[in-house]
Structures are given as C-alpha cells and as structure tokens.
PDB file of N, CA and C in Angstrom:
ATOM      1  N   MET A  42       0.854  -1.220   0.057  1.00 57.00           N
ATOM      2  CA  MET A  42       0.009   0.018  -0.062  1.00 57.00           C
ATOM      3  C   MET A  42       0.829   1.222   0.020  1.00 57.00           C
ATOM      4  N   GLU A  43       0.509   2.175  -0.848  1.00 74.00           N
ATOM      5  CA  GLU A  43       1.230   3.449  -0.881  1.00 74.00           C
ATOM      6  C   GLU A  43       1.039   4.270   0.332  1.00 74.00           C
ATOM      7  N   LEU A  44       1.968   5.258   0.450  1.00 68.00           N
ATOM      8  CA  LEU A  44       1.888   6.090   1.610  1.00 68.00           C
ATOM      9  C   LEU A  44       0.705   7.005   1.513  1.00 68.00           C
ATOM     10  N   SER A  45       0.308   7.468   0.358  1.00 75.00           N
ATOM     11  CA  SER A  45      -0.853   8.331   0.216  1.00 75.00           C
ATOM     12  C   SER A  45      -2.171   7.565   0.438  1.00 75.00           C
ATOM     13  N   GLY A  46      -2.135   6.295   0.063  1.00 79.00           N
ATOM     14  CA  GLY A  46      -3.429   5.413   0.367  1.00 79.00           C
ATOM     15  C   GLY A  46      -3.557   5.242   1.873  1.00 79.00           C
ATOM     16  N   LEU A  47      -2.418   5.034   2.571  1.00 83.00           N
ATOM     17  CA  LEU A  47      -2.462   4.839   3.991  1.00 83.00           C
ATOM     18  C   LEU A  47      -2.983   6.140   4.770  1.00 83.00           C
ATOM     19  N   SER A  48      -2.353   7.268   4.348  1.00 83.00           N
ATOM     20  CA  SER A  48      -2.706   8.588   4.957  1.00 83.00           C
ATOM     21  C   SER A  48      -4.161   8.917   4.687  1.00 83.00           C
ATOM     22  N   SER A  49      -4.730   8.557   3.446  1.00 84.00           N
ATOM     23  CA  SER A  49      -6.146   8.754   3.207  1.00 84.00           C
ATOM     24  C   SER A  49      -6.978   7.894   4.032  1.00 84.00           C
ATOM     25  N   ASN A  50      -6.599   6.615   4.257  1.00 88.00           N
ATOM     26  CA  ASN A  50      -7.269   5.687   5.119  1.00 88.00           C
ATOM     27  C   ASN A  50      -7.391   6.209   6.680  1.00 88.00           C
ATOM     28  N   ILE A  51      -6.227   6.614   7.017  1.00 88.00           N
ATOM     29  CA  ILE A  51      -6.166   7.229   8.420  1.00 88.00           C
ATOM     30  C   ILE A  51      -6.979   8.505   8.517  1.00 88.00           C
ATOM     31  N   SER A  52      -6.972   9.302   7.553  1.00 86.00           N
ATOM     32  CA  SER A  52      -7.760  10.575   7.520  1.00 86.00           C
ATOM     33  C   SER A  52      -9.312  10.267   7.557  1.00 86.00           C
ATOM     34  N   SER A  53      -9.695   9.226   6.764  1.00 89.00           N
ATOM     35  CA  SER A  53     -11.126   8.951   6.792  1.00 89.00           C
ATOM     36  C   SER A  53     -11.519   8.297   8.033  1.00 89.00           C
ATOM     37  N   VAL A  54     -10.678   7.466   8.721  1.00 91.00           N
ATOM     38  CA  VAL A  54     -11.047   6.874   9.981  1.00 91.00           C
ATOM     39  C   VAL A  54     -11.095   7.945  11.022  1.00 91.00           C
ATOM     40  N   VAL A  55     -10.206   8.934  11.083  1.00 90.00           N
ATOM     41  CA  VAL A  55     -10.298  10.016  12.059  1.00 90.00           C
ATOM     42  C   VAL A  55     -11.470  10.928  11.876  1.00 90.00           C
ATOM     43  N   LYS A  56     -11.811  11.154  10.642  1.00 90.00           N
ATOM     44  CA  LYS A  56     -13.029  11.970  10.317  1.00 90.00           C
ATOM     45  C   LYS A  56     -14.245  11.263  10.736  1.00 90.00           C
ATOM     46  N   GLN A  57     -14.364   9.983  10.521  1.00 92.00           N
ATOM     47  CA  GLN A  57     -15.492   9.187  10.966  1.00 92.00           C
ATOM     48  C   GLN A  57     -15.669   9.151  12.508  1.00 92.00           C
ATOM     49  N   ILE A  58     -14.459   9.096  13.203  1.00 94.00           N
ATOM     50  CA  ILE A  58     -14.499   9.101  14.622  1.00 94.00           C
ATOM     51  C   ILE A  58     -15.011  10.363  15.154  1.00 94.00           C
ATOM     52  N   ILE A  59     -14.634  11.501  14.583  1.00 91.00           N
ATOM     53  CA  ILE A  59     -15.033  12.806  14.995  1.00 91.00           C
ATOM     54  C   ILE A  59     -16.500  13.019  14.693  1.00 91.00           C
ATOM     55  N   LEU A  60     -17.076  12.481  13.547  1.00 92.00           N
ATOM     56  CA  LEU A  60     -18.420  12.614  13.231  1.00 92.00           C
ATOM     57  C   LEU A  60     -19.200  11.801  14.200  1.00 92.00           C
ATOM     58  N   ASP A  61     -18.738  10.559  14.486  1.00 94.00           N
ATOM     59  CA  ASP A  61     -19.539   9.728  15.453  1.00 94.00           C
ATOM     60  C   ASP A  61     -19.610  10.423  16.836  1.00 94.00           C
ATOM     61  N   ILE A  62     -18.489  11.086  17.251  1.00 94.00           N
ATOM     62  CA  ILE A  62     -18.489  11.755  18.594  1.00 94.00           C
ATOM     63  C   ILE A  62     -19.551  12.862  18.578  1.00 94.00           C
ATOM     64  N   VAL A  63     -19.464  13.712  17.505  1.00 92.00           N
ATOM     65  CA  VAL A  63     -20.359  14.844  17.386  1.00 92.00           C
ATOM     66  C   VAL A  63     -21.878  14.375  17.288  1.00 92.00           C
ATOM     67  N   ASP A  64     -22.110  13.313  16.563  1.00 93.00           N
ATOM     68  CA  ASP A  64     -23.396  12.822  16.464  1.00 93.00           C
ATOM     69  C   ASP A  64     -23.950  12.264  17.737  1.00 93.00           C
ATOM     70  N   PHE A  65     -23.070  11.705  18.636  1.00 95.00           N
ATOM     71  CA  PHE A  65     -23.487  11.103  19.946  1.00 95.00           C
ATOM     72  C   PHE A  65     -23.792  12.359  20.871  1.00 95.00           C
ATOM     73  N   LEU A  66     -22.940  13.420  20.845  1.00 93.00           N
ATOM     74  CA  LEU A  66     -22.986  14.502  21.857  1.00 93.00           C
ATOM     75  C   LEU A  66     -24.027  15.485  21.476  1.00 93.00           C
ATOM     76  N   THR A  67     -24.471  15.601  20.213  1.00 94.00           N
ATOM     77  CA  THR A  67     -25.385  16.683  19.768  1.00 94.00           C
ATOM     78  C   THR A  67     -26.697  16.683  20.590  1.00 94.00           C
ATOM     79  N   PRO A  68     -27.360  15.542  20.714  1.00 95.00           N
ATOM     80  CA  PRO A  68     -28.652  15.533  21.474  1.00 95.00           C
ATOM     81  C   PRO A  68     -28.430  15.829  22.983  1.00 95.00           C
ATOM     82  N   ILE A  69     -27.364  15.332  23.509  1.00 96.00           N
ATOM     83  CA  ILE A  69     -27.088  15.558  24.883  1.00 96.00           C
ATOM     84  C   ILE A  69     -26.929  17.081  25.156  1.00 96.00           C
ATOM     85  N   VAL A  70     -26.132  17.711  24.361  1.00 95.00           N
ATOM     86  CA  VAL A  70     -25.858  19.133  24.587  1.00 95.00           C
ATOM     87  C   VAL A  70     -27.082  19.955  24.296  1.00 95.00           C
ATOM     88  N   THR A  71     -27.914  19.510  23.298  1.00 96.00           N
ATOM     89  CA  THR A  71     -29.158  20.180  22.898  1.00 96.00           C
ATOM     90  C   THR A  71     -30.052  20.240  24.181  1.00 96.00           C
ATOM     91  N   MET A  72     -30.267  19.036  24.732  1.00 96.00           N
ATOM     92  CA  MET A  72     -31.116  18.835  25.880  1.00 96.00           C
ATOM     93  C   MET A  72     -30.669  19.633  27.010  1.00 96.00           C
ATOM     94  N   ILE A  73     -29.371  19.668  27.306  1.00 96.00           N
ATOM     95  CA  ILE A  73     -28.822  20.420  28.454  1.00 96.00           C
ATOM     96  C   ILE A  73     -29.040  21.927  28.210  1.00 96.00           C
ATOM     97  N   SER A  74     -28.832  22.428  26.947  1.00 96.00           N
ATOM     98  CA  SER A  74     -29.042  23.770  26.685  1.00 96.00           C
ATOM     99  C   SER A  74     -30.495  24.235  26.705  1.00 96.00           C
ATOM    100  N   LEU A  75     -31.366  23.304  26.327  1.00 96.00           N
ATOM    101  CA  LEU A  75     -32.858  23.733  26.365  1.00 96.00           C
ATOM    102  C   LEU A  75     -33.222  23.663  27.790  1.00 96.00           C
ATOM    103  N   GLY A  76     -32.720  22.797  28.629  1.00 96.00           N
ATOM    104  CA  GLY A  76     -33.004  22.802  30.083  1.00 96.00           C
ATOM    105  C   GLY A  76     -32.444  24.059  30.780  1.00 96.00           C
ATOM    106  N   MET A  77     -31.329  24.475  30.309  1.00 96.00           N
ATOM    107  CA  MET A  77     -30.795  25.792  30.864  1.00 96.00           C
ATOM    108  C   MET A  77     -31.720  26.984  30.520  1.00 96.00           C
ATOM    109  N   ILE A  78     -32.240  26.981  29.307  1.00 96.00           N
ATOM    110  CA  ILE A  78     -33.102  28.077  28.915  1.00 96.00           C
ATOM    111  C   ILE A  78     -34.462  27.931  29.678  1.00 96.00           C
ATOM    112  N   ILE A  79     -35.012  26.792  29.847  1.00 96.00           N
ATOM    113  CA  ILE A  79     -36.225  26.675  30.588  1.00 96.00           C
ATOM    114  C   ILE A  79     -36.102  27.025  32.071  1.00 96.00           C
ATOM    115  N   ILE A  80     -35.004  26.530  32.684  1.00 96.00           N
ATOM    116  CA  ILE A  80     -34.722  26.851  34.170  1.00 96.00           C
ATOM    117  C   ILE A  80     -34.527  28.397  34.209  1.00 96.00           C
ATOM    118  N   GLY A  81     -33.785  28.970  33.312  1.00 95.00           N
ATOM    119  CA  GLY A  81     -33.580  30.451  33.331  1.00 95.00           C
ATOM    120  C   GLY A  81     -34.940  31.134  33.257  1.00 95.00           C
ATOM    121  N   ALA A  82     -35.834  30.754  32.380  1.00 95.00           N
ATOM    122  CA  ALA A  82     -37.119  31.340  32.232  1.00 95.00           C
ATOM    123  C   ALA A  82     -37.900  31.293  33.557  1.00 95.00           C
ATOM    124  N   ILE A  83     -37.899  30.131  34.146  1.00 95.00           N
ATOM    125  CA  ILE A  83     -38.503  29.896  35.414  1.00 95.00           C
ATOM    126  C   ILE A  83     -37.930  30.801  36.536  1.00 95.00           C
ATOM    127  N   LEU A  84     -36.616  30.999  36.661  1.00 94.00           N
ATOM    128  CA  LEU A  84     -35.990  31.898  37.469  1.00 94.00           C
ATOM    129  C   LEU A  84     -36.353  33.337  37.343  1.00 94.00           C
ATOM    130  N   ILE A  85     -36.462  33.712  36.044  1.00 94.00           N
ATOM    131  CA  ILE A  85     -36.907  34.972  35.736  1.00 94.00           C
ATOM    132  C   ILE A  85     -38.377  35.245  36.189  1.00 94.00           C
ATOM    133  N   ALA A  86     -39.134  34.246  36.061  1.00 94.00           N
ATOM    134  CA  ALA A  86     -40.558  34.417  36.467  1.00 94.00           C
ATOM    135  C   ALA A  86     -40.569  34.498  38.071  1.00 94.00           C
ATOM    136  N   LEU A  87     -39.526  33.900  38.716  1.00 92.00           N
ATOM    137  CA  LEU A  87     -39.605  33.921  40.143  1.00 92.00           C
ATOM    138  C   LEU A  87     -38.754  35.116  40.675  1.00 92.00           C
ATOM    139  N   ARG A  88     -38.432  36.078  39.787  1.00 92.00           N
ATOM    140  CA  ARG A  88     -37.767  37.298  40.070  1.00 92.00           C
ATOM    141  C   ARG A  88     -36.292  37.141  40.442  1.00 92.00           C
ATOM    142  N   GLN A  89     -35.757  36.164  39.861  1.00 90.00           N
ATOM    143  CA  GLN A  89     -34.238  35.804  39.999  1.00 90.00           C
ATOM    144  C   GLN A  89     -33.563  36.127  38.651  1.00 90.00           C
ATOM    145  N   GLU A  90     -33.636  37.447  38.309  1.00 88.00           N
ATOM    146  CA  GLU A  90     -33.151  37.802  37.004  1.00 88.00           C
ATOM    147  C   GLU A  90     -31.704  37.598  36.836  1.00 88.00           C
ATOM    148  N   PHE A  91     -30.943  37.773  37.843  1.00 90.00           N
ATOM    149  CA  PHE A  91     -29.445  37.570  37.799  1.00 90.00           C
ATOM    150  C   PHE A  91     -29.048  36.214  37.293  1.00 90.00           C
ATOM    151  N   TYR A  92     -29.630  35.302  37.902  1.00 92.00           N
ATOM    152  CA  TYR A  92     -29.251  33.803  37.511  1.00 92.00           C
ATOM    153  C   TYR A  92     -29.968  33.404  36.285  1.00 92.00           C
ATOM    154  N   GLY A  93     -31.250  33.850  36.169  1.00 93.00           N
ATOM    155  CA  GLY A  93     -32.000  33.361  35.029  1.00 93.00           C
ATOM    156  C   GLY A  93     -31.561  33.948  33.661  1.00 93.00           C
ATOM    157  N   LEU A  94     -31.131  35.087  33.611  1.00 94.00           N
ATOM    158  CA  LEU A  94     -30.557  35.698  32.418  1.00 94.00           C
ATOM    159  C   LEU A  94     -29.298  34.902  31.988  1.00 94.00           C
ATOM    160  N   ARG A  95     -28.444  34.702  32.956  1.00 95.00           N
ATOM    161  CA  ARG A  95     -27.237  33.942  32.618  1.00 95.00           C
ATOM    162  C   ARG A  95     -27.425  32.497  32.125  1.00 95.00           C
ATOM    163  N   LEU A  96     -28.495  31.852  32.722  1.00 95.00           N
ATOM    164  CA  LEU A  96     -28.812  30.511  32.217  1.00 95.00           C
ATOM    165  C   LEU A  96     -29.335  30.611  30.804  1.00 95.00           C
ATOM    166  N   ILE A  97     -30.340  31.522  30.549  1.00 96.00           N
ATOM    167  CA  ILE A  97     -30.768  31.667  29.211  1.00 96.00           C
ATOM    168  C   ILE A  97     -29.738  32.049  28.166  1.00 96.00           C
ATOM    169  N   VAL A  98     -28.783  32.931  28.507  1.00 96.00           N
ATOM    170  CA  VAL A  98     -27.673  33.247  27.490  1.00 96.00           C
ATOM    171  C   VAL A  98     -26.800  32.013  27.387  1.00 96.00           C
ATOM    172  N   GLY A  99     -26.515  31.253  28.478  1.00 96.00           N
ATOM    173  CA  GLY A  99     -25.652  30.119  28.340  1.00 96.00           C
ATOM    174  C   GLY A  99     -26.279  29.113  27.500  1.00 96.00           C
ATOM    175  N   GLY A 100     -27.560  28.798  27.657  1.00 96.00           N
ATOM    176  CA  GLY A 100     -28.241  27.911  26.834  1.00 96.00           C
ATOM    177  C   GLY A 100     -28.331  28.234  25.394  1.00 96.00           C
ATOM    178  N   GLY A 101     -28.446  29.554  25.133  1.00 96.00           N
ATOM    179  CA  GLY A 101     -28.509  29.989  23.694  1.00 96.00           C
ATOM    180  C   GLY A 101     -27.186  29.826  23.082  1.00 96.00           C
ATOM    181  N   VAL A 102     -26.068  30.134  23.816  1.00 96.00           N
ATOM    182  CA  VAL A 102     -24.759  30.000  23.286  1.00 96.00           C
ATOM    183  C   VAL A 102     -24.548  28.469  22.967  1.00 96.00           C
ATOM    184  N   GLY A 103     -24.935  27.672  23.882  1.00 95.00           N
ATOM    185  CA  GLY A 103     -24.684  26.195  23.748  1.00 95.00           C
ATOM    186  C   GLY A 103     -25.441  25.692  22.439  1.00 95.00           C
ATOM    187  N   LEU A 104     -26.658  26.175  22.199  1.00 95.00           N
ATOM    188  CA  LEU A 104     -27.409  25.803  21.052  1.00 95.00           C
ATOM    189  C   LEU A 104     -26.764  26.381  19.804  1.00 95.00           C
ATOM    190  N   ALA A 105     -26.283  27.597  19.829  1.00 96.00           N
ATOM    191  CA  ALA A 105     -25.624  28.254  18.649  1.00 96.00           C
ATOM    192  C   ALA A 105     -24.368  27.519  18.353  1.00 96.00           C
ATOM    193  N   ILE A 106     -23.629  27.140  19.351  1.00 95.00           N
ATOM    194  CA  ILE A 106     -22.340  26.448  19.007  1.00 95.00           C
ATOM    195  C   ILE A 106     -22.658  24.936  18.503  1.00 95.00           C
ATOM    196  N   ILE A 107     -23.535  24.237  19.041  1.00 94.00           N
ATOM    197  CA  ILE A 107     -23.812  22.918  18.598  1.00 94.00           C
ATOM    198  C   ILE A 107     -24.364  22.855  17.275  1.00 94.00           C
ATOM    199  N   HIS A 108     -25.270  23.845  16.907  1.00 94.00           N
ATOM    200  CA  HIS A 108     -26.035  23.764  15.620  1.00 94.00           C
ATOM    201  C   HIS A 108     -25.484  24.704  14.556  1.00 94.00           C
ATOM    202  N   LEU A 109     -24.594  25.633  14.901  1.00 94.00           N
ATOM    203  CA  LEU A 109     -24.051  26.641  13.866  1.00 94.00           C
ATOM    204  C   LEU A 109     -22.530  26.447  13.716  1.00 94.00           C
ATOM    205  N   VAL A 110     -21.774  26.427  14.825  1.00 94.00           N
ATOM    206  CA  VAL A 110     -20.372  26.502  14.774  1.00 94.00           C
ATOM    207  C   VAL A 110     -19.753  25.064  14.411  1.00 94.00           C
ATOM    208  N   ILE A 111     -20.270  24.062  15.170  1.00 93.00           N
ATOM    209  CA  ILE A 111     -19.675  22.706  14.927  1.00 93.00           C
ATOM    210  C   ILE A 111     -19.907  22.230  13.567  1.00 93.00           C
ATOM    211  N   PRO A 112     -21.173  22.414  12.882  1.00 91.00           N
ATOM    212  CA  PRO A 112     -21.329  21.969  11.496  1.00 91.00           C
ATOM    213  C   PRO A 112     -20.463  22.792  10.579  1.00 91.00           C
ATOM    214  N   ALA A 113     -20.262  24.035  10.900  1.00 92.00           N
ATOM    215  CA  ALA A 113     -19.273  24.809   9.991  1.00 92.00           C
ATOM    216  C   ALA A 113     -17.905  24.236  10.086  1.00 92.00           C
ATOM    217  N   LEU A 114     -17.484  23.894  11.248  1.00 90.00           N
ATOM    218  CA  LEU A 114     -16.162  23.402  11.378  1.00 90.00           C
ATOM    219  C   LEU A 114     -15.955  21.997  10.800  1.00 90.00           C
ATOM    220  N   LEU A 115     -17.052  21.230  10.910  1.00 88.00           N
ATOM    221  CA  LEU A 115     -17.113  19.851  10.297  1.00 88.00           C
ATOM    222  C   LEU A 115     -17.076  19.948   8.785  1.00 88.00           C
ATOM    223  N   GLY A 116     -17.543  21.018   8.235  1.00 88.00           N
ATOM    224  CA  GLY A 116     -17.560  21.143   6.818  1.00 88.00           C
ATOM    225  C   GLY A 116     -16.034  21.439   6.279  1.00 88.00           C
ATOM    226  N   LEU A 117     -15.206  21.812   7.138  1.00 87.00           N
ATOM    227  CA  LEU A 117     -13.806  22.068   6.753  1.00 87.00           C
ATOM    228  C   LEU A 117     -12.924  20.800   6.800  1.00 87.00           C
ATOM    229  N   LEU A 118     -13.547  19.689   7.351  1.00 79.00           N
ATOM    230  CA  LEU A 118     -12.724  18.481   7.350  1.00 79.00           C
ATOM    231  C   LEU A 118     -12.613  17.869   5.889  1.00 79.00           C
ATOM    232  N   PRO A 119     -11.413  17.426   5.601  1.00 74.00           N
ATOM    233  CA  PRO A 119     -11.245  16.819   4.232  1.00 74.00           C
ATOM    234  C   PRO A 119     -12.003  15.601   3.950  1.00 74.00           C
TER     235      PRO A 119
END
C-alpha cells in the first residue's frame, strides 16, 4: 500500500470518529441547553433575573455552538 493510500485511510477513519462523537453528543448538549433556557425562564418568572438571564444566555450559546459552529467546522474536514 502506498503512503498516500495509508494517509487517506487514516484521515477517513479520524473523520468518521469525529463525526460519530459529534453525532453522539449533539442531542445531549441540545437537551442540556434547552434545560438551561427553561430553568432560566422559570428563574426570571420567580424574580431571580441575575441567575435566570445567565442561564438563558448560556443555553442560547450552547445551542448556537452545537447547531451553527460545529457543523461549519465539520465542513472544513477533508
């Protein structure tokens, strides 16, 4: 086997491992982020704006990263 064939096999295996990890973690991070947003909304309703706002922002950032940034970065993989 040539060196280029070996390197392409290693590259495809590493890419598949990364995709499997992201596919496994996406629903977990999505549920945690949605939970943060829901708990933050409940805290705001209970007049705890300081903690509620931070939970809502953190949940939104988590959702943005997992659904916007990670797919864009995965698109750069060869």
